[in-house]
Amino acid sequence: MTKGRYLMDYEVKDLSLAEAGKKRIAWADLDMPVLAMVRERFGKEKPLAGRRMSACLHITAETANLARTLVAGGADLVLCASNPLSTQDDVAASLVKDFSIPVFAVRGENRDTYYAHIEAALAHRPTMTMDDGADLVNVLHSKYPERTREITASLEETTTGVLRLRAMEAAGALLCPVVAINDAATKHLFDNRYGTGQSTIDGIIRATDVLLAGKRVVIAGYGWCGRGVASRARGMGATVIVTEVNPLRALEAAMDGFWVMPMAQAAKVGDIFITVTGDIRVIREEHFRAMRNGAYVCNSGHFNVEVDIEALEKMAAKKTAAIKEHVDEYKMGDGRSLFVLGEGRLINLAAAHGHPASVMDMSFATQALVSEYAVKNADILEPRVYEVPRSIEEWISGLKLKSMGISIDKLTDEQEKYLTSFEMGT
Ligand SMILES: NC(=O)c1ccc[n+]([C@@H]2O[C@H](COP(=O)([O-])OP(=O)(O)OC[C@H]3O[C@@H](n4cnc5c(N)ncnc54)[C@H](O)[C@@H]3O)[C@@H](O)[C@H]2O)c1
């Protein structure tokens, strides 16, 4: 671990990795045209000038391009990781060395270091924060509640974080304004569905080299992420089984053509299990008992609590860690082997590179534009959870289409009138 000062305080694995990280950042940038446009304008207009920002995000090449954009806009930015296993150490090194952006993140860091890094980001005394899972804003609320008064807005990237922050709002415990980036159509419709869909399958394949064709893939949760993972697994030739607790979502999965059944039943027949619920202990002792020899179990939901690995540790006669990179074997007393991928953490970031840049282009253009919106509206924001303004979503989707070379029709005057009136009938 390289800790020290390189024009600033930072803590990354090794600064000599920077060259590889720089290339990776440049490669991702090629597929992030909307964010690049925001960066260019930010460079001229400096809408974030004088803002101290602390961002707790997955430290990936795509995040690096968001960081460059915020800094171009004038922000004084510090980054820390939002998951101990998602940091790309070369990218972290390049952010420090090539872009002079302080980063506190080392892939594989333990819980203490993870929280020490959040503390380091908070020591920056941010006036604006970004989170992917609400860990930074949670520490801020629990340990430094008086400092929440300094926060213009806190931007939250993922479903799990938004759920936590809405729970705080409902309990009257939210002390600063929050914007639910995840709930913007430009985020969850694309990032959660197509990003998680593709990169989760990518992570499983990289970890195991498995052939998906002919496998029974069990997906827990048919939300935005689950829909994406299910359709991609089907596309690779798997038979997909969905488990749900929400009748509407279960019905949707059934009518989309997937098998739907309770986990207790799915556990007996599945070859590969993927949780994407944002819930706790979705796969637990009773399910491990029922699983077939050789089953793979992984998670792509935000926290590593969806698969009850503690229970598995207790049940197993023997554990062989890293039997293959990203794969731990649990040998049961009855001779079965169950394989847990990526230690039950987000498999798409643990074993693969996370979402493709093209989809993060939209999520992070949303983040950047909402930071500008928050600065402009600082006077009217209150401690509650806000939606992303519609105008930002429309601007981003229009530009993304343009960057893909797609043009669409415009309403004629007659159509516009027809759609907004009630007098015209058959
Ligand atoms: N891997 C990634 O890169 C990535 C990206 C985006 C979001 N996420 C995370 O993935 C998780 C899911 O996000 P989403 O946007 O799909 O959420 P969502 O709310 O749209 O869907 C979650 C679904 O899980 C279902 N569910 C809850 N408990 C369940 C249980 N015990 N068994 C079966 N189903 C259950 C819910 O009914 C819901 O339909 C969140 O933790 C989110 O933060 C991960």
Tab-separated table of C-alpha atoms and ligand atoms in Angstrom:
chain	number	residue	atom	x	y	z
A	1	MET	CA	0.000	0.000	0.000
A	2	THR	CA	1.384	3.422	-0.927
A	3	LYS	CA	0.427	6.008	1.603
A	4	GLY	CA	1.769	9.471	1.508
A	5	ARG	CA	1.857	12.812	-0.112
A	6	TYR	CA	2.160	13.275	-3.836
A	7	LEU	CA	1.183	16.935	-3.882
A	8	MET	CA	-1.584	15.777	-1.488
A	9	ASP	CA	-2.549	13.022	0.986
A	10	TYR	CA	-3.664	9.762	-0.577
A	11	GLU	CA	-3.662	6.019	0.026
A	12	VAL	CA	-3.544	3.695	-2.967
A	13	LYS	CA	-1.918	0.321	-3.633
A	14	ASP	CA	1.027	1.352	-5.748
A	15	LEU	CA	1.680	4.561	-7.700
A	16	SER	CA	3.747	2.651	-10.255
A	17	LEU	CA	0.477	1.165	-11.575
A	18	ALA	CA	-0.540	4.613	-12.830
A	19	GLU	CA	0.481	4.114	-16.465
A	20	ALA	CA	-1.906	1.152	-16.890
A	21	GLY	CA	-4.644	3.059	-15.084
A	22	LYS	CA	-4.228	6.095	-17.313
A	23	LYS	CA	-4.728	3.924	-20.412
A	24	ARG	CA	-7.793	2.321	-18.887
A	25	ILE	CA	-9.293	5.736	-18.068
A	26	ALA	CA	-8.636	6.972	-21.627
A	27	TRP	CA	-10.217	3.818	-23.090
A	28	ALA	CA	-13.380	4.268	-20.996
A	29	ASP	CA	-13.511	7.940	-21.960
A	30	LEU	CA	-13.916	6.969	-25.635
A	31	ASP	CA	-17.306	5.506	-24.747
A	32	MET	CA	-18.476	8.358	-22.514
A	33	PRO	CA	-19.327	11.132	-25.005
A	34	VAL	CA	-22.107	12.768	-22.992
A	35	LEU	CA	-19.927	13.073	-19.903
A	36	ALA	CA	-17.141	14.476	-22.104
A	37	MET	CA	-19.517	17.175	-23.329
A	38	VAL	CA	-20.420	18.067	-19.745
A	39	ARG	CA	-16.698	18.157	-18.883
A	40	GLU	CA	-15.958	20.535	-21.720
A	41	ARG	CA	-18.672	22.957	-20.620
A	42	PHE	CA	-17.725	22.592	-16.948
A	43	GLY	CA	-14.140	23.482	-17.906
A	44	LYS	CA	-15.337	26.815	-19.276
A	45	GLU	CA	-18.086	27.693	-16.806
A	46	LYS	CA	-16.669	26.235	-13.530
A	47	PRO	CA	-20.094	25.675	-11.914
A	48	LEU	CA	-18.544	23.788	-8.981
A	49	ALA	CA	-15.865	26.373	-8.184
A	50	GLY	CA	-15.137	26.564	-4.475
A	51	ARG	CA	-17.053	23.351	-3.655
A	52	ARG	CA	-15.315	20.733	-1.535
A	53	MET	CA	-16.608	17.330	-2.624
A	54	SER	CA	-16.088	13.879	-1.103
A	55	ALA	CA	-17.219	10.985	-3.258
A	56	CYS	CA	-17.543	7.399	-2.021
A	57	LEU	CA	-17.867	5.471	-5.296
A	58	HIS	CA	-16.507	2.326	-6.953
A	59	ILE	CA	-13.020	3.416	-8.014
A	60	THR	CA	-13.156	2.388	-11.657
A	61	ALA	CA	-12.088	3.945	-14.950
A	62	GLU	CA	-15.599	5.319	-15.445
A	63	THR	CA	-15.591	6.948	-12.015
A	64	ALA	CA	-12.219	8.461	-12.892
A	65	ASN	CA	-13.865	10.218	-15.830
A	66	LEU	CA	-16.610	11.521	-13.568
A	67	ALA	CA	-13.912	12.742	-11.156
A	68	ARG	CA	-12.136	14.549	-14.016
A	69	THR	CA	-15.429	16.202	-14.919
A	70	LEU	CA	-16.118	17.424	-11.395
A	71	VAL	CA	-12.592	18.775	-11.094
A	72	ALA	CA	-12.906	20.461	-14.506
A	73	GLY	CA	-16.002	22.136	-13.070
A	74	GLY	CA	-13.897	23.584	-10.272
A	75	ALA	CA	-14.620	21.070	-7.492
A	76	ASP	CA	-11.983	20.296	-4.889
A	77	LEU	CA	-12.544	16.529	-4.866
A	78	VAL	CA	-11.480	13.572	-2.728
A	79	LEU	CA	-12.442	9.972	-3.557
A	80	CYS	CA	-12.796	6.846	-1.439
A	81	ALA	CA	-14.096	3.373	-2.313
A	82	SER	CA	-17.721	2.339	-1.869
A	83	ASN	CA	-16.810	-1.347	-1.714
A	84	PRO	CA	-13.617	-3.050	-0.526
A	85	LEU	CA	-13.417	-5.300	-3.593
A	86	SER	CA	-14.350	-2.939	-6.415
A	87	THR	CA	-11.285	-0.691	-6.574
A	88	GLN	CA	-9.149	-0.801	-9.709
A	89	ASP	CA	-5.743	-0.123	-8.144
A	90	ASP	CA	-4.203	1.106	-11.388
A	91	VAL	CA	-6.992	3.641	-11.850
A	92	ALA	CA	-6.603	4.816	-8.250
A	93	ALA	CA	-2.864	5.287	-8.848
A	94	SER	CA	-3.439	7.230	-12.061
A	95	LEU	CA	-5.997	9.524	-10.450
A	96	VAL	CA	-3.353	10.496	-7.897
A	97	LYS	CA	-0.346	10.654	-10.178
A	98	ASP	CA	-1.758	11.885	-13.479
A	99	PHE	CA	-4.807	13.867	-12.401
A	100	SER	CA	-3.766	15.069	-8.934
A	101	ILE	CA	-7.033	13.808	-7.432
A	102	PRO	CA	-6.610	12.382	-3.916
A	103	VAL	CA	-7.861	8.798	-3.608
A	104	PHE	CA	-8.183	6.636	-0.506
A	105	ALA	CA	-8.877	3.123	-1.791
A	106	VAL	CA	-7.040	-0.180	-2.027
A	107	ARG	CA	-8.612	-3.271	-3.554
A	108	GLY	CA	-9.187	-5.943	-0.899
A	109	GLU	CA	-8.916	-3.506	2.014
A	110	ASN	CA	-10.345	-4.798	5.282
A	111	ARG	CA	-13.315	-3.300	7.077
A	112	ASP	CA	-11.174	-1.066	9.300
A	113	THR	CA	-9.244	0.373	6.359
A	114	TYR	CA	-12.471	0.785	4.388
A	115	TYR	CA	-13.921	2.963	7.147
A	116	ALA	CA	-10.593	4.731	7.736
A	117	HIS	CA	-10.742	5.740	4.066
A	118	ILE	CA	-14.266	7.074	4.482
A	119	GLU	CA	-12.993	9.087	7.453
A	120	ALA	CA	-10.160	10.433	5.288
A	121	ALA	CA	-12.687	11.573	2.687
A	122	LEU	CA	-14.769	13.223	5.396
A	123	ALA	CA	-11.717	14.959	6.847
A	124	HIS	CA	-11.811	16.959	3.608
A	125	ARG	CA	-14.836	18.755	5.169
A	126	PRO	CA	-17.056	18.353	2.107
A	127	THR	CA	-19.797	20.783	1.186
A	128	MET	CA	-21.164	18.188	-1.208
A	129	THR	CA	-20.985	14.372	-1.142
A	130	MET	CA	-21.578	11.460	-3.502
A	131	ASP	CA	-22.322	7.935	-2.383
A	132	ASP	CA	-22.914	4.514	-3.860
A	133	GLY	CA	-24.658	2.763	-0.976
A	134	ALA	CA	-24.869	5.675	1.494
A	135	ASP	CA	-21.877	4.618	3.620
A	136	LEU	CA	-20.220	8.050	3.629
A	137	VAL	CA	-23.377	9.973	4.404
A	138	ASN	CA	-24.224	7.428	7.108
A	139	VAL	CA	-20.896	7.952	8.860
A	140	LEU	CA	-21.409	11.701	8.503
A	141	HIS	CA	-24.826	11.474	10.176
A	142	SER	CA	-23.824	9.098	12.939
A	143	LYS	CA	-20.430	10.567	13.881
A	144	TYR	CA	-20.514	14.194	12.750
A	145	PRO	CA	-24.178	15.276	12.692
A	146	GLU	CA	-23.244	18.945	13.159
A	147	ARG	CA	-21.283	18.854	9.890
A	148	THR	CA	-24.379	17.903	7.885
A	149	ARG	CA	-25.269	21.617	8.022
A	150	GLU	CA	-22.305	22.262	5.725
A	151	ILE	CA	-23.684	19.924	3.040
A	152	THR	CA	-25.404	21.572	0.073
A	153	ALA	CA	-26.516	18.177	-1.202
A	154	SER	CA	-25.606	14.519	-1.083
A	155	LEU	CA	-26.031	12.544	-4.307
A	156	GLU	CA	-26.879	8.841	-4.072
A	157	GLU	CA	-26.069	6.455	-6.922
A	158	THR	CA	-27.721	3.130	-6.082
A	159	THR	CA	-31.035	1.512	-5.093
A	160	THR	CA	-29.774	0.288	-1.726
A	161	GLY	CA	-28.474	3.748	-0.794
A	162	VAL	CA	-31.734	5.430	-1.802
A	163	LEU	CA	-33.681	2.903	0.301
A	164	ARG	CA	-31.522	3.685	3.329
A	165	LEU	CA	-31.851	7.440	2.837
A	166	ARG	CA	-35.610	7.288	2.337
A	167	ALA	CA	-35.817	5.275	5.579
A	168	MET	CA	-33.832	8.033	7.311
A	169	GLU	CA	-36.155	10.670	5.820
A	170	ALA	CA	-39.246	8.766	7.014
A	171	ALA	CA	-37.770	8.494	10.517
A	172	GLY	CA	-36.986	12.237	10.582
A	173	ALA	CA	-33.274	11.373	10.803
A	174	LEU	CA	-32.124	12.895	7.503
A	175	LEU	CA	-30.137	16.052	8.163
A	176	CYS	CA	-29.096	17.194	4.680
A	177	PRO	CA	-30.641	17.349	1.193
A	178	VAL	CA	-30.217	14.189	-0.881
A	179	VAL	CA	-30.777	13.651	-4.598
A	180	ALA	CA	-31.722	10.102	-5.636
A	181	ILE	CA	-29.593	9.724	-8.759
A	182	ASN	CA	-30.582	6.034	-8.931
A	183	ASP	CA	-34.218	6.939	-9.457
A	184	ALA	CA	-33.519	8.961	-12.615
A	185	ALA	CA	-34.615	7.084	-15.723
A	186	THR	CA	-31.195	7.905	-17.227
A	187	LYS	CA	-29.693	5.808	-14.416
A	188	HIS	CA	-31.710	2.758	-13.385
A	189	LEU	CA	-33.349	2.008	-16.753
A	190	PHE	CA	-29.949	1.577	-18.347
A	191	ASP	CA	-27.234	1.167	-15.680
A	192	ASN	CA	-29.136	-1.247	-13.426
A	193	ARG	CA	-30.722	-3.194	-16.272
A	194	TYR	CA	-28.190	-3.353	-19.104
A	195	GLY	CA	-25.068	-2.546	-17.077
A	196	THR	CA	-25.679	-4.992	-14.232
A	197	GLY	CA	-27.229	-7.466	-16.670
A	198	GLN	CA	-24.148	-7.716	-18.843
A	199	SER	CA	-21.419	-7.218	-16.257
A	200	THR	CA	-22.867	-9.756	-13.803
A	201	ILE	CA	-22.774	-12.453	-16.465
A	202	ASP	CA	-19.278	-11.222	-17.394
A	203	GLY	CA	-18.133	-11.551	-13.758
A	204	ILE	CA	-19.507	-15.092	-13.433
A	205	ILE	CA	-17.857	-16.192	-16.655
A	206	ARG	CA	-14.510	-14.609	-15.762
A	207	ALA	CA	-14.596	-16.234	-12.316
A	208	THR	CA	-15.618	-19.708	-13.467
A	209	ASP	CA	-15.261	-20.064	-17.273
A	210	VAL	CA	-18.692	-21.681	-17.127
A	211	LEU	CA	-20.777	-22.456	-20.223
A	212	LEU	CA	-24.156	-20.869	-19.565
A	213	ALA	CA	-25.960	-22.735	-22.323
A	214	GLY	CA	-28.025	-25.496	-20.769
A	215	LYS	CA	-27.484	-24.317	-17.170
A	216	ARG	CA	-30.290	-23.506	-14.762
A	217	VAL	CA	-29.642	-20.000	-13.518
A	218	VAL	CA	-31.606	-18.878	-10.464
A	219	ILE	CA	-31.996	-15.104	-10.103
A	220	ALA	CA	-33.314	-13.729	-6.817
A	221	GLY	CA	-35.054	-10.399	-7.401
A	222	TYR	CA	-36.760	-9.233	-10.589
A	223	GLY	CA	-36.149	-5.510	-10.196
A	224	TRP	CA	-34.145	-3.364	-12.593
A	225	CYS	CA	-30.987	-5.396	-12.125
A	226	GLY	CA	-32.736	-8.780	-12.010
A	227	ARG	CA	-34.557	-8.097	-15.292
A	228	GLY	CA	-31.242	-7.334	-16.960
A	229	VAL	CA	-29.417	-10.372	-15.570
A	230	ALA	CA	-32.332	-12.665	-16.449
A	231	SER	CA	-32.554	-11.516	-20.062
A	232	ARG	CA	-28.780	-11.774	-20.571
A	233	ALA	CA	-28.617	-15.255	-19.011
A	234	ARG	CA	-31.448	-16.378	-21.290
A	235	GLY	CA	-29.593	-14.895	-24.240
A	236	MET	CA	-26.631	-17.133	-23.421
A	237	GLY	CA	-28.833	-20.225	-23.535
A	238	ALA	CA	-29.554	-20.723	-19.834
A	239	THR	CA	-32.894	-21.778	-18.391
A	240	VAL	CA	-33.724	-18.929	-16.037
A	241	ILE	CA	-35.630	-19.283	-12.772
A	242	VAL	CA	-36.703	-16.135	-10.905
A	243	THR	CA	-37.499	-15.891	-7.195
A	244	GLU	CA	-39.424	-12.867	-5.894
A	245	VAL	CA	-41.349	-11.581	-2.885
A	246	ASN	CA	-43.332	-8.969	-4.836
A	247	PRO	CA	-46.342	-10.469	-6.679
A	248	LEU	CA	-46.291	-7.840	-9.462
A	249	ARG	CA	-42.636	-8.401	-10.221
A	250	ALA	CA	-43.130	-12.184	-10.016
A	251	LEU	CA	-46.010	-11.921	-12.480
A	252	GLU	CA	-43.907	-9.825	-14.821
A	253	ALA	CA	-41.128	-12.417	-14.686
A	254	ALA	CA	-43.602	-15.219	-15.408
A	255	MET	CA	-45.064	-13.333	-18.384
A	256	ASP	CA	-41.579	-12.507	-19.627
A	257	GLY	CA	-41.273	-16.277	-19.961
A	258	PHE	CA	-39.193	-17.212	-16.923
A	259	TRP	CA	-39.873	-19.941	-14.375
A	260	VAL	CA	-40.942	-18.400	-11.053
A	261	MET	CA	-40.796	-20.329	-7.782
A	262	PRO	CA	-39.731	-19.905	-4.148
A	263	MET	CA	-36.013	-20.159	-3.368
A	264	ALA	CA	-36.633	-23.347	-1.348
A	265	GLN	CA	-37.712	-25.030	-4.578
A	266	ALA	CA	-35.183	-23.320	-6.854
A	267	ALA	CA	-32.339	-24.305	-4.513
A	268	LYS	CA	-32.890	-27.969	-5.419
A	269	VAL	CA	-32.551	-27.495	-9.163
A	270	GLY	CA	-30.267	-24.502	-9.787
A	271	ASP	CA	-26.736	-24.696	-11.145
A	272	ILE	CA	-25.904	-20.990	-10.699
A	273	PHE	CA	-27.490	-18.680	-8.120
A	274	ILE	CA	-27.397	-14.883	-8.400
A	275	THR	CA	-28.910	-12.517	-5.824
A	276	VAL	CA	-29.873	-8.966	-6.868
A	277	THR	CA	-32.456	-7.941	-4.301
A	278	GLY	CA	-30.832	-5.382	-1.972
A	279	ASP	CA	-32.212	-7.641	0.795
A	280	ILE	CA	-30.533	-9.710	3.510
A	281	ARG	CA	-30.007	-13.529	3.757
A	282	VAL	CA	-31.894	-14.296	0.565
A	283	ILE	CA	-29.847	-17.491	0.232
A	284	ARG	CA	-29.337	-19.091	3.627
A	285	GLU	CA	-28.760	-22.337	5.497
A	286	GLU	CA	-31.927	-24.163	4.359
A	287	HIS	CA	-31.065	-23.351	0.733
A	288	PHE	CA	-27.429	-24.436	1.003
A	289	ARG	CA	-28.682	-27.762	2.404
A	290	ALA	CA	-30.833	-28.321	-0.673
A	291	MET	CA	-28.301	-27.300	-3.346
A	292	ARG	CA	-26.785	-29.707	-5.822
A	293	ASN	CA	-23.135	-30.641	-5.772
A	294	GLY	CA	-21.095	-28.073	-7.725
A	295	ALA	CA	-23.564	-25.180	-7.483
A	296	TYR	CA	-22.171	-21.660	-7.942
A	297	VAL	CA	-23.512	-18.939	-5.654
A	298	CYS	CA	-22.917	-15.228	-6.143
A	299	ASN	CA	-24.379	-11.799	-5.500
A	300	SER	CA	-24.711	-8.659	-7.570
A	301	GLY	CA	-26.758	-6.648	-5.074
A	302	HIS	CA	-25.023	-3.790	-3.287
A	303	PHE	CA	-23.999	-5.325	0.051
A	304	ASN	CA	-22.488	-8.736	0.762
A	305	VAL	CA	-25.416	-9.726	2.971
A	306	GLU	CA	-27.671	-11.364	0.391
A	307	VAL	CA	-25.842	-14.696	0.601
A	308	ASP	CA	-25.439	-15.898	4.184
A	309	ILE	CA	-21.777	-16.809	3.969
A	310	GLU	CA	-21.443	-16.914	7.755
A	311	ALA	CA	-23.951	-19.777	7.838
A	312	LEU	CA	-22.090	-21.560	5.053
A	313	GLU	CA	-18.799	-21.171	6.941
A	314	LYS	CA	-20.395	-22.893	9.943
A	315	MET	CA	-22.047	-25.645	7.896
A	316	ALA	CA	-19.051	-26.560	5.752
A	317	ALA	CA	-16.669	-29.343	6.775
A	318	LYS	CA	-13.860	-27.586	4.891
A	319	LYS	CA	-13.303	-24.322	3.078
A	320	THR	CA	-10.695	-23.907	0.362
A	321	ALA	CA	-10.245	-20.220	-0.308
A	322	ALA	CA	-9.398	-19.158	-3.858
A	323	ILE	CA	-9.579	-22.649	-5.351
A	324	LYS	CA	-9.590	-20.536	-8.478
A	325	GLU	CA	-9.278	-16.746	-8.451
A	326	HIS	CA	-12.588	-15.297	-7.157
A	327	VAL	CA	-13.908	-18.769	-6.213
A	328	ASP	CA	-14.041	-20.267	-2.698
A	329	GLU	CA	-14.979	-23.917	-2.294
A	330	TYR	CA	-17.125	-25.050	0.641
A	331	LYS	CA	-16.981	-28.817	1.073
A	332	MET	CA	-20.006	-30.096	2.947
A	333	GLY	CA	-20.014	-33.096	5.309
A	334	ASP	CA	-22.088	-35.090	2.807
A	335	GLY	CA	-19.438	-34.684	0.104
A	336	ARG	CA	-21.087	-31.875	-1.912
A	337	SER	CA	-19.022	-28.857	-2.936
A	338	LEU	CA	-20.631	-25.424	-3.154
A	339	PHE	CA	-18.680	-22.602	-4.772
A	340	VAL	CA	-19.067	-18.980	-3.671
A	341	LEU	CA	-17.895	-16.378	-6.183
A	342	GLY	CA	-16.352	-13.014	-5.280
A	343	GLU	CA	-16.821	-13.606	-1.524
A	344	GLY	CA	-20.500	-12.732	-1.984
A	345	ARG	CA	-19.652	-9.160	-2.986
A	346	LEU	CA	-20.821	-7.505	-6.205
A	347	ILE	CA	-19.605	-10.132	-8.670
A	348	ASN	CA	-19.539	-7.728	-11.610
A	349	LEU	CA	-16.977	-5.557	-9.836
A	350	ALA	CA	-15.166	-8.271	-7.885
A	351	ALA	CA	-14.432	-10.499	-10.875
A	352	ALA	CA	-15.048	-8.221	-13.863
A	353	HIS	CA	-14.704	-4.522	-14.592
A	354	GLY	CA	-18.187	-3.417	-13.545
A	355	HIS	CA	-20.549	-1.688	-15.924
A	356	PRO	CA	-19.412	-0.825	-19.425
A	357	ALA	CA	-18.396	2.813	-19.879
A	358	SER	CA	-21.185	3.501	-22.347
A	359	VAL	CA	-23.848	2.991	-19.696
A	360	MET	CA	-21.900	4.795	-16.961
A	361	ASP	CA	-21.760	7.725	-19.389
A	362	MET	CA	-25.423	8.349	-18.615
A	363	SER	CA	-25.277	7.639	-14.872
A	364	PHE	CA	-22.284	9.903	-14.390
A	365	ALA	CA	-23.513	12.683	-16.697
A	366	THR	CA	-26.560	12.641	-14.398
A	367	GLN	CA	-24.307	12.873	-11.317
A	368	ALA	CA	-22.312	15.765	-12.778
A	369	LEU	CA	-25.343	17.773	-13.894
A	370	VAL	CA	-27.137	17.213	-10.605
A	371	SER	CA	-24.087	18.570	-8.719
A	372	GLU	CA	-24.394	21.743	-10.782
A	373	TYR	CA	-28.168	21.822	-10.167
A	374	ALA	CA	-27.594	21.448	-6.407
A	375	VAL	CA	-25.151	24.363	-6.350
A	376	LYS	CA	-27.588	26.550	-8.280
A	377	ASN	CA	-30.485	25.601	-6.007
A	378	ALA	CA	-28.599	25.468	-2.712
A	379	ASP	CA	-30.890	28.079	-1.160
A	380	ILE	CA	-34.067	26.098	-1.619
A	381	LEU	CA	-32.888	22.541	-0.920
A	382	GLU	CA	-34.089	21.078	2.382
A	383	PRO	CA	-33.187	17.884	4.241
A	384	ARG	CA	-35.262	15.499	2.124
A	385	VAL	CA	-34.777	13.058	-0.734
A	386	TYR	CA	-35.220	14.798	-4.112
A	387	GLU	CA	-35.807	13.372	-7.582
A	388	VAL	CA	-33.512	14.291	-10.476
A	389	PRO	CA	-35.114	17.123	-12.527
A	390	ARG	CA	-36.821	15.878	-15.691
A	391	SER	CA	-34.963	18.420	-17.860
A	392	ILE	CA	-31.634	16.768	-16.962
A	393	GLU	CA	-32.943	13.315	-17.946
A	394	GLU	CA	-34.245	14.646	-21.267
A	395	TRP	CA	-31.024	16.461	-22.088
A	396	ILE	CA	-28.912	13.361	-21.356
A	397	SER	CA	-31.110	10.914	-23.275
A	398	GLY	CA	-31.246	13.254	-26.287
A	399	LEU	CA	-27.471	13.582	-26.401
A	400	LYS	CA	-26.890	9.882	-25.829
A	401	LEU	CA	-29.109	9.064	-28.788
A	402	LYS	CA	-27.240	11.611	-30.888
A	403	SER	CA	-23.895	10.119	-29.885
A	404	MET	CA	-25.212	6.727	-31.045
A	405	GLY	CA	-26.139	8.206	-34.422
A	406	ILE	CA	-29.850	7.721	-33.792
A	407	SER	CA	-32.391	10.386	-34.673
A	408	ILE	CA	-36.078	10.220	-33.823
A	409	ASP	CA	-39.305	11.770	-35.049
A	410	LYS	CA	-40.723	15.082	-33.839
A	411	LEU	CA	-44.375	15.645	-33.022
A	412	THR	CA	-46.193	17.563	-35.752
A	413	ASP	CA	-48.252	20.572	-34.599
A	414	GLU	CA	-51.376	18.505	-35.151
A	415	GLN	CA	-50.043	15.614	-33.071
A	416	GLU	CA	-48.956	17.927	-30.292
A	417	LYS	CA	-52.455	19.393	-30.176
A	418	TYR	CA	-54.081	15.951	-30.332
A	419	LEU	CA	-52.021	14.635	-27.466
A	420	THR	CA	-52.733	17.609	-25.232
A	421	SER	CA	-56.442	18.085	-25.916
A	422	PHE	CA	-59.516	16.162	-24.943
A	423	GLU	CA	-61.919	17.527	-27.575
A	424	MET	CA	-60.616	15.494	-30.532
A	425	GLY	CA	-62.087	11.980	-30.666
A	426	THR	CA	-62.539	9.385	-33.390
B	1	LIG	N1	-23.990	-4.862	-9.291
B	1	LIG	C1	-24.105	-3.588	-9.564
B	1	LIG	O1	-23.224	-2.976	-10.154
B	1	LIG	C2	-25.359	-2.869	-9.177
B	1	LIG	C3	-25.850	-1.821	-9.976
B	1	LIG	C4	-27.048	-1.208	-9.617
B	1	LIG	C5	-27.713	-1.615	-8.467
B	1	LIG	N2	-27.163	-2.611	-7.685
B	1	LIG	C6	-27.810	-3.095	-6.462
B	1	LIG	O2	-28.618	-4.229	-6.809
B	1	LIG	C7	-29.690	-4.357	-5.880
B	1	LIG	C8	-31.014	-4.406	-6.656
B	1	LIG	O3	-31.223	-3.165	-7.329
B	1	LIG	P1	-32.500	-2.930	-8.271
B	1	LIG	O4	-32.325	-1.581	-8.851
B	1	LIG	O5	-32.749	-4.094	-9.148
B	1	LIG	O6	-33.642	-2.882	-7.125
B	1	LIG	P2	-35.195	-3.067	-7.294
B	1	LIG	O7	-35.823	-2.505	-6.074
B	1	LIG	O8	-35.655	-2.585	-8.637
B	1	LIG	O9	-35.384	-4.676	-7.282
B	1	LIG	C9	-35.133	-5.506	-6.190
B	1	LIG	C10	-36.115	-6.679	-6.289
B	1	LIG	O10	-35.767	-7.665	-5.317
B	1	LIG	C11	-36.967	-8.180	-4.770
B	1	LIG	N3	-36.699	-8.813	-3.475
B	1	LIG	C12	-36.504	-8.224	-2.251
B	1	LIG	N4	-36.288	-9.165	-1.323
B	1	LIG	C13	-36.322	-10.358	-1.953
B	1	LIG	C14	-36.179	-11.723	-1.526
B	1	LIG	N5	-35.961	-12.019	-0.243
B	1	LIG	N6	-36.280	-12.703	-2.462
B	1	LIG	C15	-36.527	-12.419	-3.772
B	1	LIG	N7	-36.684	-11.149	-4.227
B	1	LIG	C16	-36.587	-10.152	-3.337
B	1	LIG	C17	-37.881	-6.969	-4.683
B	1	LIG	O11	-39.247	-7.363	-4.604
B	1	LIG	C18	-37.568	-6.242	-5.985
B	1	LIG	O12	-38.410	-6.645	-7.044
B	1	LIG	C19	-29.557	-3.160	-4.943
B	1	LIG	O13	-28.810	-3.552	-3.821
B	1	LIG	C20	-28.758	-2.167	-5.773
B	1	LIG	O14	-28.119	-1.206	-4.967
B	1	LIG	C21	-26.031	-3.256	-8.043
